[in-house]
XYZ file of C-alpha atoms in Angstrom:
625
model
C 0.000 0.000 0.000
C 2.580 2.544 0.659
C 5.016 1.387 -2.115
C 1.522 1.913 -4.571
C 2.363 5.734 -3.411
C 5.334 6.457 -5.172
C 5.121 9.049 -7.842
C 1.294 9.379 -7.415
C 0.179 12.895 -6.556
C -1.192 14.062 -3.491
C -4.737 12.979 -1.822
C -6.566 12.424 1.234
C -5.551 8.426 1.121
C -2.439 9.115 0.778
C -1.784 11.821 3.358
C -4.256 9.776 5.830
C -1.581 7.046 5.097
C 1.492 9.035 5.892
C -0.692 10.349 9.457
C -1.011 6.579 10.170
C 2.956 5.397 9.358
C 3.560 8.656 11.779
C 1.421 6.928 14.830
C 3.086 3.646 13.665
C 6.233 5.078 14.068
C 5.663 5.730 18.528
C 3.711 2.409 18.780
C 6.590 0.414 16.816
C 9.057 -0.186 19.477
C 6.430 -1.193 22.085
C 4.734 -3.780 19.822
C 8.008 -4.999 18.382
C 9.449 -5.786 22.175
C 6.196 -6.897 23.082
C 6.995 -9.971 20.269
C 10.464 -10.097 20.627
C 10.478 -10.324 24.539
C 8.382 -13.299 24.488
C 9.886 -15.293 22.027
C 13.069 -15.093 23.392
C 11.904 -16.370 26.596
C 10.217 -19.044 24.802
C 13.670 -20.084 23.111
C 15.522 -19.784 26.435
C 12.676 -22.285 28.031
C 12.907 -24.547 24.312
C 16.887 -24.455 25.340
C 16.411 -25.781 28.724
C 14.101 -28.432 27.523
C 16.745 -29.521 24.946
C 19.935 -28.885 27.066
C 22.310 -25.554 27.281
C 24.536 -23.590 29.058
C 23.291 -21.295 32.166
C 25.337 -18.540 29.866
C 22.660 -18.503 26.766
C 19.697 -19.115 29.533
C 20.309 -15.893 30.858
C 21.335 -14.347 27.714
C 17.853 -15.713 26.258
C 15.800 -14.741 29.510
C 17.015 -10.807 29.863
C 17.854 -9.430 26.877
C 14.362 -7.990 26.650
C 15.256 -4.679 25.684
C 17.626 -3.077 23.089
C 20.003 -1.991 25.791
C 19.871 -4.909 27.821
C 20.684 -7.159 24.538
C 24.140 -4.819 24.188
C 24.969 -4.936 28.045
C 24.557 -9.176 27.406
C 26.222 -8.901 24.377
C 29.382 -7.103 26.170
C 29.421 -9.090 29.356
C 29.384 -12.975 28.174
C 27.705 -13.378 24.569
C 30.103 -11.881 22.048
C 31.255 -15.531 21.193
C 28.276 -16.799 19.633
C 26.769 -15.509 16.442
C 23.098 -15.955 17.353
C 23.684 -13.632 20.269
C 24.755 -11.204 17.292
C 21.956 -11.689 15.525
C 19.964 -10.727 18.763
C 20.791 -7.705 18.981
C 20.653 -6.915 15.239
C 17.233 -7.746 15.481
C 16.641 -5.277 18.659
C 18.189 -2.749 16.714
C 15.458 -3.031 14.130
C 13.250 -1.995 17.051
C 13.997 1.684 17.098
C 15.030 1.632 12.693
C 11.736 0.311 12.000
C 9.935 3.000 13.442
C 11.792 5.745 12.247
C 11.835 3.946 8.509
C 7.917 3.799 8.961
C 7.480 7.656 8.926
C 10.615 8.289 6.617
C 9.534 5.812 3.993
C 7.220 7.788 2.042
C 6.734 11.390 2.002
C 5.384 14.412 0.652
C 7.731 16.546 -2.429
C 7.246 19.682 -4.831
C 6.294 18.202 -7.879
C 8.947 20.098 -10.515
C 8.175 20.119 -14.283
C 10.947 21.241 -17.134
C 9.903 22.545 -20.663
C 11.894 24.231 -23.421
C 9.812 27.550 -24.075
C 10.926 29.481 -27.551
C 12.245 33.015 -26.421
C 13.803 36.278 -28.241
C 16.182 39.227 -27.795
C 16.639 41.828 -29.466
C 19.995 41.899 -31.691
C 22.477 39.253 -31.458
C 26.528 39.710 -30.703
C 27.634 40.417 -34.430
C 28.514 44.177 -34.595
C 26.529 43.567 -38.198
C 23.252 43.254 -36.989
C 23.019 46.697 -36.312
C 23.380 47.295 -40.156
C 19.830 47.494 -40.836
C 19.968 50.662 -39.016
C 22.078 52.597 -41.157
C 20.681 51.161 -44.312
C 16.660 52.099 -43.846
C 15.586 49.691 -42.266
C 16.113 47.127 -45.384
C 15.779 44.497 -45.505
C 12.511 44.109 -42.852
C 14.681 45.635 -40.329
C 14.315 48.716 -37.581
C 14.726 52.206 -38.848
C 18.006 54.043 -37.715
C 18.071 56.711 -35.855
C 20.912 58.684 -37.499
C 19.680 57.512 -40.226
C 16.127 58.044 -41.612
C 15.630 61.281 -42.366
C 12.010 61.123 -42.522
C 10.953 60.688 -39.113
C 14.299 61.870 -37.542
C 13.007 64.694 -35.184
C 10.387 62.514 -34.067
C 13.698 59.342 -33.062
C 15.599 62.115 -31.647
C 13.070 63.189 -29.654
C 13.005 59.413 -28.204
C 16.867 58.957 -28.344
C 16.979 62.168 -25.896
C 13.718 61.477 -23.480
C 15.284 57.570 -23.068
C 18.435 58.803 -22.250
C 17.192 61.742 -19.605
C 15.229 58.461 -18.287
C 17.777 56.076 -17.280
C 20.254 58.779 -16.363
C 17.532 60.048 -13.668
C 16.819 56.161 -11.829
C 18.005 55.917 -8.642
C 20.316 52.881 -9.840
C 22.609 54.990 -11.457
C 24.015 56.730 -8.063
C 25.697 53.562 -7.275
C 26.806 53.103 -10.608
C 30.949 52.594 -11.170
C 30.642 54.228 -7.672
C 32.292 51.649 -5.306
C 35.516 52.944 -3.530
C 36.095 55.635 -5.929
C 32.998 58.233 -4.451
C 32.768 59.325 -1.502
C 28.953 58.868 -1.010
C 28.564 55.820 -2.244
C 27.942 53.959 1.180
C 24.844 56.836 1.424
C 23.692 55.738 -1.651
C 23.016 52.289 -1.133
C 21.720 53.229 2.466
C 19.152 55.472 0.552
C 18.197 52.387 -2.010
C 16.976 49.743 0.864
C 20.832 48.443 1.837
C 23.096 46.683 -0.106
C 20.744 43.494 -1.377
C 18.112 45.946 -2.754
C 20.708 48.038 -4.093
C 22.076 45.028 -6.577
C 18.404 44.248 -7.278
C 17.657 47.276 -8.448
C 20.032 47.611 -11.336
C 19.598 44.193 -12.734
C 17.087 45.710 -15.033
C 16.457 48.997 -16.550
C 12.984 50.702 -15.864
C 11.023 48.772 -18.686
C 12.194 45.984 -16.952
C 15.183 44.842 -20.199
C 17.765 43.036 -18.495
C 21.058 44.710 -17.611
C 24.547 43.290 -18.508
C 27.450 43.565 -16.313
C 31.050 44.570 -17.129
C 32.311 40.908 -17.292
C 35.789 42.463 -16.637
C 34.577 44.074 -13.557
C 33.110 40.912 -12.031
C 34.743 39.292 -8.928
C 36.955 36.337 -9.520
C 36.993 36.910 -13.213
C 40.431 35.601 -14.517
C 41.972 37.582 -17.429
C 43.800 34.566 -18.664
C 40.984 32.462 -18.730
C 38.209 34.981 -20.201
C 36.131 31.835 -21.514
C 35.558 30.565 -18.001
C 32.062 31.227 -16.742
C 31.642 33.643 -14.096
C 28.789 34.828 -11.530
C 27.064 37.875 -10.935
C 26.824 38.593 -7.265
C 23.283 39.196 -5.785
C 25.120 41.003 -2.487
C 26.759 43.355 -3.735
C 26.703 46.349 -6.445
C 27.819 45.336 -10.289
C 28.474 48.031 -12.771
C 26.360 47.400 -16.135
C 27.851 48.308 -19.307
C 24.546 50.272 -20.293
C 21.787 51.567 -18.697
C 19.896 50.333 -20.907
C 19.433 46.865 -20.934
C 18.750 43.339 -23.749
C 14.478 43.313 -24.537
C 13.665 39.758 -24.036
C 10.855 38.355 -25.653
C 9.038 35.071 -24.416
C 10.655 32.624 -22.708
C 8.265 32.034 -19.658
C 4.361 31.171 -19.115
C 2.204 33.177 -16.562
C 2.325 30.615 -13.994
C 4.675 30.709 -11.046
C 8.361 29.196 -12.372
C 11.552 29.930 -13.280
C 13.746 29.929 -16.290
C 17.154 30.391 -18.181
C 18.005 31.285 -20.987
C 21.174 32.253 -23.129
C 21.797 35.686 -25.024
C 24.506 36.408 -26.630
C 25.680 40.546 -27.206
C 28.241 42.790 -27.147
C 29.577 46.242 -25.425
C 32.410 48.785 -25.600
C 35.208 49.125 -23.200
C 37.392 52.254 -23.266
C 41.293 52.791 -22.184
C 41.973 56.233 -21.803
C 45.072 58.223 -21.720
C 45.661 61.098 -18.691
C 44.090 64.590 -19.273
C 46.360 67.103 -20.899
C 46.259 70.430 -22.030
C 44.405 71.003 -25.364
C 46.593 73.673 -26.542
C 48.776 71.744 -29.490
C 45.540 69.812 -30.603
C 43.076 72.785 -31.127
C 45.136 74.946 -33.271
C 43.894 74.802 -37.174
C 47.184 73.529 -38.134
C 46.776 70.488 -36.127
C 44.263 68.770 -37.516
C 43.530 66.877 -34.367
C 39.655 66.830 -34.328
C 37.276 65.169 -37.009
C 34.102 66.891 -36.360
C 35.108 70.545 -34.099
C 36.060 73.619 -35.810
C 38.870 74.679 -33.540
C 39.113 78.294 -34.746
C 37.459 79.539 -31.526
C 38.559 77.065 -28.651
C 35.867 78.423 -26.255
C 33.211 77.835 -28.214
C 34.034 73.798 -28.880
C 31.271 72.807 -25.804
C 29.070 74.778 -27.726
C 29.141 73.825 -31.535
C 26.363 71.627 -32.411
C 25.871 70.403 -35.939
C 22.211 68.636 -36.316
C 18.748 69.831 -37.686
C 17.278 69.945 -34.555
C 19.351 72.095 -31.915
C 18.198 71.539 -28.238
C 19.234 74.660 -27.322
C 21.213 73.607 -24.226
C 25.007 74.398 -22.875
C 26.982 71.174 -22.148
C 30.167 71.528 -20.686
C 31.957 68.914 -22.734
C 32.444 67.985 -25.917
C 33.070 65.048 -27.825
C 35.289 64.233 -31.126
C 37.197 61.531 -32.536
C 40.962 61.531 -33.520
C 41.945 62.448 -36.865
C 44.129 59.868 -38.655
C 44.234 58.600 -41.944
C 43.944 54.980 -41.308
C 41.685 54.853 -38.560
C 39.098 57.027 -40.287
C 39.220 54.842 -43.342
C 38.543 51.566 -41.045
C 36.102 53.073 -39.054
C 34.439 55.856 -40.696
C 34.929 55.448 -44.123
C 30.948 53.998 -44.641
C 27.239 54.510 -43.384
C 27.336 50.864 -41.882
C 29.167 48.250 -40.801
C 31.014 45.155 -42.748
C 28.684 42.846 -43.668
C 31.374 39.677 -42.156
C 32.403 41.524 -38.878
C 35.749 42.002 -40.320
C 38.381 43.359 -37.606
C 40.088 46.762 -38.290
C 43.965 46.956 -37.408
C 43.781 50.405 -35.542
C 41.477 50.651 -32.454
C 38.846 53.695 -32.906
C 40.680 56.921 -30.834
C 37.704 59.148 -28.920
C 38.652 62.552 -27.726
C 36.699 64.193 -24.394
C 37.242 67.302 -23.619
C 36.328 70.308 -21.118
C 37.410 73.542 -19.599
C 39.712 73.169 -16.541
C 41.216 75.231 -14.029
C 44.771 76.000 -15.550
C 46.643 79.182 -14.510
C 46.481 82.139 -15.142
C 42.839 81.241 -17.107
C 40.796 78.339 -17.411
C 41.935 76.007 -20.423
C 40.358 72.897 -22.773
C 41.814 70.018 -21.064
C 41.443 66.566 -23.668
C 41.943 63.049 -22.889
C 41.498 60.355 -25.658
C 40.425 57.057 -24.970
C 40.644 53.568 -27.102
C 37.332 52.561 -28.064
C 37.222 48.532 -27.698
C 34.423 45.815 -27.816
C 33.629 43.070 -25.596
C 31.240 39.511 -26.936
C 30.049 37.741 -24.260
C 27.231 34.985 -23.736
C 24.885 36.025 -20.955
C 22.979 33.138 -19.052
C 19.452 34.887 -18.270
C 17.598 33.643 -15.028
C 14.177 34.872 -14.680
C 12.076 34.300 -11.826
C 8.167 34.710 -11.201
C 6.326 33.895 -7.591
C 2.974 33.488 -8.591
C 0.543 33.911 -11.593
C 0.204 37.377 -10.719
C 3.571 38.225 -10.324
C 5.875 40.462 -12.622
C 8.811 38.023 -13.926
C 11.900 39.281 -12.786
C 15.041 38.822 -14.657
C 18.596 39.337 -14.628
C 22.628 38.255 -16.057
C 23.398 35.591 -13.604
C 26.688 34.429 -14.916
C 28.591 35.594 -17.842
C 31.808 34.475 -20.389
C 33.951 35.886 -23.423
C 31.980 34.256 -25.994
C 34.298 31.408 -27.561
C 35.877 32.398 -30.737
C 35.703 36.413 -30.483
C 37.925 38.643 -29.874
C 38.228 39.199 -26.006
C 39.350 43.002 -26.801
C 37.778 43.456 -30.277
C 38.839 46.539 -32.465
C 35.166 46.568 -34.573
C 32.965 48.928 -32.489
C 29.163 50.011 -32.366
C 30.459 53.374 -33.515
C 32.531 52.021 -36.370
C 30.678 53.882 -38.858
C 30.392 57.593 -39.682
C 26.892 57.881 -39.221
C 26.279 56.803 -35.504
C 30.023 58.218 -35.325
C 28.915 61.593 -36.256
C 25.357 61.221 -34.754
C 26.883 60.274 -31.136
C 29.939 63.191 -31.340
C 26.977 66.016 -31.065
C 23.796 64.073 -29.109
C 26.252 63.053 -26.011
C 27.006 66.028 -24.781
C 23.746 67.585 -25.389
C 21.586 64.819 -24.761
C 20.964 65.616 -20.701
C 22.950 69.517 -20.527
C 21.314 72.396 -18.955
C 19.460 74.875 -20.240
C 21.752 77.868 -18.196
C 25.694 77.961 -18.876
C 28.448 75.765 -16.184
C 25.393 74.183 -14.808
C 26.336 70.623 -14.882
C 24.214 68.283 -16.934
C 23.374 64.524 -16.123
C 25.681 62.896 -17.893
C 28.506 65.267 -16.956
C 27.320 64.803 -13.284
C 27.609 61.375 -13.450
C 30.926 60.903 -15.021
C 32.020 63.420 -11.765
C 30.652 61.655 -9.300
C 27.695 59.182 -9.738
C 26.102 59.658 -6.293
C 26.228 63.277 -7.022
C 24.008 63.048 -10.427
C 20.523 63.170 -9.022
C 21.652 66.404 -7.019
C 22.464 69.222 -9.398
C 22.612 72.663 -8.266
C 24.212 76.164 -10.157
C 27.224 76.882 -8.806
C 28.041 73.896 -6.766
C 29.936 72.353 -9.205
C 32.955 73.899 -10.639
C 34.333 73.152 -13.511
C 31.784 70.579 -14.577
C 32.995 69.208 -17.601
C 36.494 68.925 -15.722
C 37.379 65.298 -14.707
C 41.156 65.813 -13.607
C 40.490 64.556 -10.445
C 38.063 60.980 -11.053
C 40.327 57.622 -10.645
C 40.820 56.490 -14.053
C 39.855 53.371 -14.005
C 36.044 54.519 -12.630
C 36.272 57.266 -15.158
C 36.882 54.678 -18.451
C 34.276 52.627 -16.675
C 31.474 55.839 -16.171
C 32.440 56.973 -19.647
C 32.022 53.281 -21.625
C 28.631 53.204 -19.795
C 27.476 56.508 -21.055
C 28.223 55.396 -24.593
C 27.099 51.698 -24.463
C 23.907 53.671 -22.997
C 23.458 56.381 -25.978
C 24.098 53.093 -28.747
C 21.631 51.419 -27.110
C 18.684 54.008 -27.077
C 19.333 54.283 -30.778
C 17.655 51.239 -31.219
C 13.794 50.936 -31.499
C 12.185 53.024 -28.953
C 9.185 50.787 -29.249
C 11.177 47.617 -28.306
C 13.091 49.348 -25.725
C 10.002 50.849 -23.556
C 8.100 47.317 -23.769
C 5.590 49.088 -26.397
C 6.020 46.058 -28.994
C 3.882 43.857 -27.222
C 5.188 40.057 -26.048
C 3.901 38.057 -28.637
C 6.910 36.195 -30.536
C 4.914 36.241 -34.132
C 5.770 38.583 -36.901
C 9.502 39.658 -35.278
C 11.904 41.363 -37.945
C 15.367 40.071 -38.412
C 16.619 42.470 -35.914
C 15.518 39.624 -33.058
C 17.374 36.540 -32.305
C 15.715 32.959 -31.702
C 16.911 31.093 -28.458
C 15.666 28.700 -26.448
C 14.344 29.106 -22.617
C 14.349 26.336 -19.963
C 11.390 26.805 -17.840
C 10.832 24.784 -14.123
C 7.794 25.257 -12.527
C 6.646 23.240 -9.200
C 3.136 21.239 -9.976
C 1.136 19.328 -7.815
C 3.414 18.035 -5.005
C 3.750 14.111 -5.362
C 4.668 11.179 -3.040
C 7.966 9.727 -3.320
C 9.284 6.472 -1.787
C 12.538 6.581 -0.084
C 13.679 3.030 -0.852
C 17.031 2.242 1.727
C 14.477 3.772 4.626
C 11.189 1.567 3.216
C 13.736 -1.322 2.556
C 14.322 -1.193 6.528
C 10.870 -0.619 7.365
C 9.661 -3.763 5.561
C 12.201 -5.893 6.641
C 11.386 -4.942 10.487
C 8.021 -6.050 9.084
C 8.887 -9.072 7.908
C 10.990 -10.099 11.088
C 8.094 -9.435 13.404
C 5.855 -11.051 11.797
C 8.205 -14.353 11.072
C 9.178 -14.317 15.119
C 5.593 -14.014 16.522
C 4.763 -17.396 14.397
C 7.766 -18.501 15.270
C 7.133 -18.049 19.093
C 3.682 -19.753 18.246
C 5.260 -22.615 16.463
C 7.951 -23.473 19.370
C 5.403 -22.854 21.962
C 3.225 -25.613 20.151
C 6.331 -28.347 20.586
C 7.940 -27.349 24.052
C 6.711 -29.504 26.780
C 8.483 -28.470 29.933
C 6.903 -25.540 31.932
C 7.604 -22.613 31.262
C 9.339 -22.103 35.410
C 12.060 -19.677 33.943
C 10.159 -16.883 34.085
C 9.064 -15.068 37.402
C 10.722 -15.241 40.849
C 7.783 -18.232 41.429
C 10.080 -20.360 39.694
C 13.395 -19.980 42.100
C 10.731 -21.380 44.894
C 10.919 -24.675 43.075
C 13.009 -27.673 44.380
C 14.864 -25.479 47.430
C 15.167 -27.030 50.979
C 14.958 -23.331 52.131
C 11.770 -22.872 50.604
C 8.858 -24.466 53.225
C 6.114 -24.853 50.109
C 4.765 -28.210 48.917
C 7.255 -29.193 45.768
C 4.207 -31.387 44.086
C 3.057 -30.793 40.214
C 5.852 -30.479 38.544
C 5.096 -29.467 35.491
C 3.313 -26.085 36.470
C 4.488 -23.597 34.823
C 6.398 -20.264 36.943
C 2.974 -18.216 36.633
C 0.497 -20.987 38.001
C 2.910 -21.592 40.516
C 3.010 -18.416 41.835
C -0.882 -18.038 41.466
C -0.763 -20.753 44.368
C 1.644 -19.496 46.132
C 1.312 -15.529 45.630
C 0.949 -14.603 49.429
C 3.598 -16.972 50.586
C 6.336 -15.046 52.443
C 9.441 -14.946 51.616
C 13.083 -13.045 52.525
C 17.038 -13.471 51.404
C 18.243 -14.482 55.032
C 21.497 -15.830 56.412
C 20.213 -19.430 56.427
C 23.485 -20.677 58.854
C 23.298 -17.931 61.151
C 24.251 -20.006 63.896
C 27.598 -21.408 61.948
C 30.560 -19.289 61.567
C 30.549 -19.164 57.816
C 26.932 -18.009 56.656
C 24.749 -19.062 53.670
C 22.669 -16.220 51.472
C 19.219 -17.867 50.243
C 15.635 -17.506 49.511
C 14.039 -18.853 52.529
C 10.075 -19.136 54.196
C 12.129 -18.894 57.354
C 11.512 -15.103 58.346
C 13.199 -15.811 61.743
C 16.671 -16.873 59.788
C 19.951 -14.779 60.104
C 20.116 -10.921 59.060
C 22.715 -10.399 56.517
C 25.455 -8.730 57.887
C 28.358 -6.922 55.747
C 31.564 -8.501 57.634
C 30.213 -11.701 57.875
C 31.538 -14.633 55.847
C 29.090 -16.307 53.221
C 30.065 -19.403 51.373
């Protein structure tokens, strides 16, 4: 009956079944001495009858509990292996009722299903093509790229980047040990658990990928090796912005993972110098700035719609012959991924203090990309839950480049778009007020709390480690790439449904686990014990039956009646001899009797049972024989 449990799912018989192996479990030891005890008194009176040793008598008659069987078995019964056996069948007593209520019980019934997902672009550099070629073919329009509706997709590019620049995420971003308010910042987010939640997924909920060379325990030399994101502690993302995921779950309480593969920029910058040499018009140094006025370079804007603002930076790429031609020479990007041999050179610049006057201080920075396969684990409580998702463990994906020289802004029209939207994307509308972005390449924890005048020197960043500076700055641009892309996908706006998807989305494959109706499951080494308990009760109660049947002598080991029997001390008629020890002492029940010193009178005493109440106290410094 239980063994017809296994694997079925849960009901009334079966849970009335378990209550019942529970009681069985507190009754098991009584009822199994209450057989045991017995028969082994029967087999020490069957071992009289036949002849045996006053050693396996008293073995036989008083091992009659599981402790008393090991005290026997230490004191004079180790040389026989029945007297083994003995007490590996009392220790069944206490096994077989613990294996009654551990052999079946009660589990979360789990279920695993492969579930078609989506995300949106894949890790070729290419895929972004369809951008910068009008959408062909059945691909997303490009911002920088579509004149048509171009006011309208900078007016997105611009509102999604003031967004995700203004969560409270971002004041721990690239924060940790190189600002001073960072510990306030994750005080003011909920501690330091909420504070890692948070930024695992941008505000329409796409999920966030972390700088895989930022991670703890991530080993340079083995950049293939898979690695995990924290869930203690704050990450830095390499975008703001994070991958829209498509599908890959049901609306019933689960989990599930899923790979996505992608790509980022990393940046290695240079110190900050003075701009004097580069912004002459002799230099040449700039792609994109007229230099002829070198106060006026945060100001220049070149675009069809001006916002009207005053950044206090400026962006620009290095002039030379050969990198321009690998990076900048087309609209889009080559069709195979093909590396260039220079790395793309971005200059950032700003006024500093200098003396006597304020001066343009530049710093250029190697623009690099990253390929790495994400493992996605999303996670919903109940039907009515939001899934929640984020990059639980990440890798170099195998055969890239683990420092690749082909970047997002390898060609000249996100290159030229990106050189006059980043620094007026999130500026001020009044002059040295510090913008957003500006803010947060400063001091993250800061960005949130912009004030006139507070700040001097905004676009000056002289004085941020560089290591959290190449990290704040790659985030910024990883962030303004990304809001290029499809404002529709990127707010959620698209819808969930998997059908009709352009070639800008990439097919993978989610695992989803979800816990069904809890089963019973039959833990075999515990019900294995259980039924062979079973089985030796059962086999010595007929077995005590059985050798009851055949033994003829009374049974006159048992009860003190039976030491009355055959003693000249004891004054009771000896007559019918084969009563048994409990009809003899039904006779003889109110008879007397007392241990006495039964040759009180002699010098050297004798210890018995006697009738004789008069006989000899027993007397410590006496002499018995």
């Amino acid at each position: 009956m239980v063994a017809s449990l296994h694997n079925q799912k849960e009901s009334s018989f079966g849970n009335n079944v378990r209550e019942t192996l529970q009681v069985a479990s507190t009754l098991w030891p009584i009822s199994f001495a209450a057989v045991l005890g017995p028969f082994l008194k029967t087999m020490a009176l069957y071992r009289a009858e036949k002849g045996s040793t006053l050693g396996a008598l008293e073995f036989l008659s008083t091992s009659q509990t599981t402790m008393s069987a090991f005290i026997n078995l230490a004191l004079f019964g180790g040389t026989y292996f029945w007297t083994v056996a003995i007490v590996v069948i009392w220790c069944l007593s206490p096994l077989g009722g613990q294996a009654a209520v551990r052999s079946i019980g009660l589990f979360p019934n789990s279920t695993i299903i492969q579930i078609p997902a989506m995300h949106y672009l894949g890790s070729n550099i290419s895929d972004m093509n369809p951008f910068y070629r009008g959408g062909f073919p059945e691909g997303d329009m490009g911002i920088f790229r579509n004149i048509g509706i171009r006011e309208e997709l900078i007016f997105n590019l611009r509102n999604n980047i003031a967004s995700v620049f203004s969560t409270p995420d971002v004041l721990v971003s690239h924060a940790d040990g190189s600002s001073d308010g960072f510990d306030d910042a994750v005080q003011r987010l909920g501690g330091k658990w909420q504070a890692a939640r948070v930024g695992q997924q941008d505000r329409w909920r796409n999920v966030r990928v972390p700088f895989l060379q930022l991670l703890p325990h991530y080993n340079s030399e083995h950049p293939e090796d898979w690695v995990e994101v924290p869930t203690d502690q704050v990450v830095s993302y390499v975008s703001l912005i994070g991958i829209p995921i498509r599908g890959g779950s049901v609306f019933r309480a689960g989990n599930s993972t899923m790979m996505v593969r992608s790509h980022y920029m990393t940046v290695s910058c240079g110190p900050a110098f003075k701009g004097s040499a580069w912004l002459t018009p002799t230099a040449h140094k700039l792609l994109f700035h007229d230099v002829k006025h070198e106060n006026s370079l945060t100001s220049q804007y070149e675009s069809s719609f001006p916002i009207r603002t005053w950044p206090n930076i400026f962006l620009d790429t290095v002039n030379d012959t050969k990198t321009l031609e690998e990076h900048a020479r087309f609209a889009y990007y080559p069709l195979n991924d093909t590396e260039p041999t220079t790395k793309l050179k971005l200059i950032l610049g700003g006024p500093c203090p200098d003396d006597p006057l304020p001066r343009v201080f530049l710093r250029t920075c190697d623009v690099s990309t990253s390929y790495v396969d994400v493992e996605v684990r999303c996670t919903r409580l109940t039907a009515f839950d939001d899934q929640n998702c984020r990059a639980a463990r990440l890798r170099h994906t195998p055969g890239f480049p683990v420092s690749g020289n082909l970047t997002a802004l390898s060609n000249f029209a996100i290159l030229n778009g990106i050189t006059w939207q980043f620094p007026f994307a999130t500026s001020d509308y009044d002059i040295a007020v510090p913008g957003l972005i500006e803010m947060y390449l400063k001091n993250p924890p800061q960005t949130l709390a912009r004030s006139p005048l507070t700040n001097n020197y905004p676009g000056c960043f002289n004085d941020v480690p560089l290591d959290a500076f190449e990290g704040r700055f790659a985030t910024a641009l990883n962030t303004f790439v990304t809001a290029t892309f499809n404002a529709t996908v990127l707010t959620g706006a698209d819808g969930m449904s998997l059908e009709n998807r352009n070639i800008m989305w990439r097919n993978t494959t989610a695992t989803w686990s979800e816990f069904t109706e809890s089963i019973y499951a039959l833990h075999k080494p515990w019900f294995s014990v259980w039924l062979v308990s079973t089985i030796v009760l059962f086999v010595i109660a007929i077995a005590n039956v059985a050798i009851r049947a055949i033994i003829i002598a009374p049974d006159f080991l048992s009860g003190v009646a039976g030491l009355t029997r055959d003693s000249p001390f004891i004054d009771v008629p000896q007559d019918r001899s084969g009563e048994s020890g409990s009809d003899r002492l039904r006779r003889w029940k109110k008879t007397e009797v007392r241990i006495c010193d039964v040759q009180s009178t002699e010098d050297v005493g004798r210890i018995a049972l006697t009738t004789d109440l008069n006989a000899g106290r027993l007397a410590w410094r006496r002499a018995y024989e």
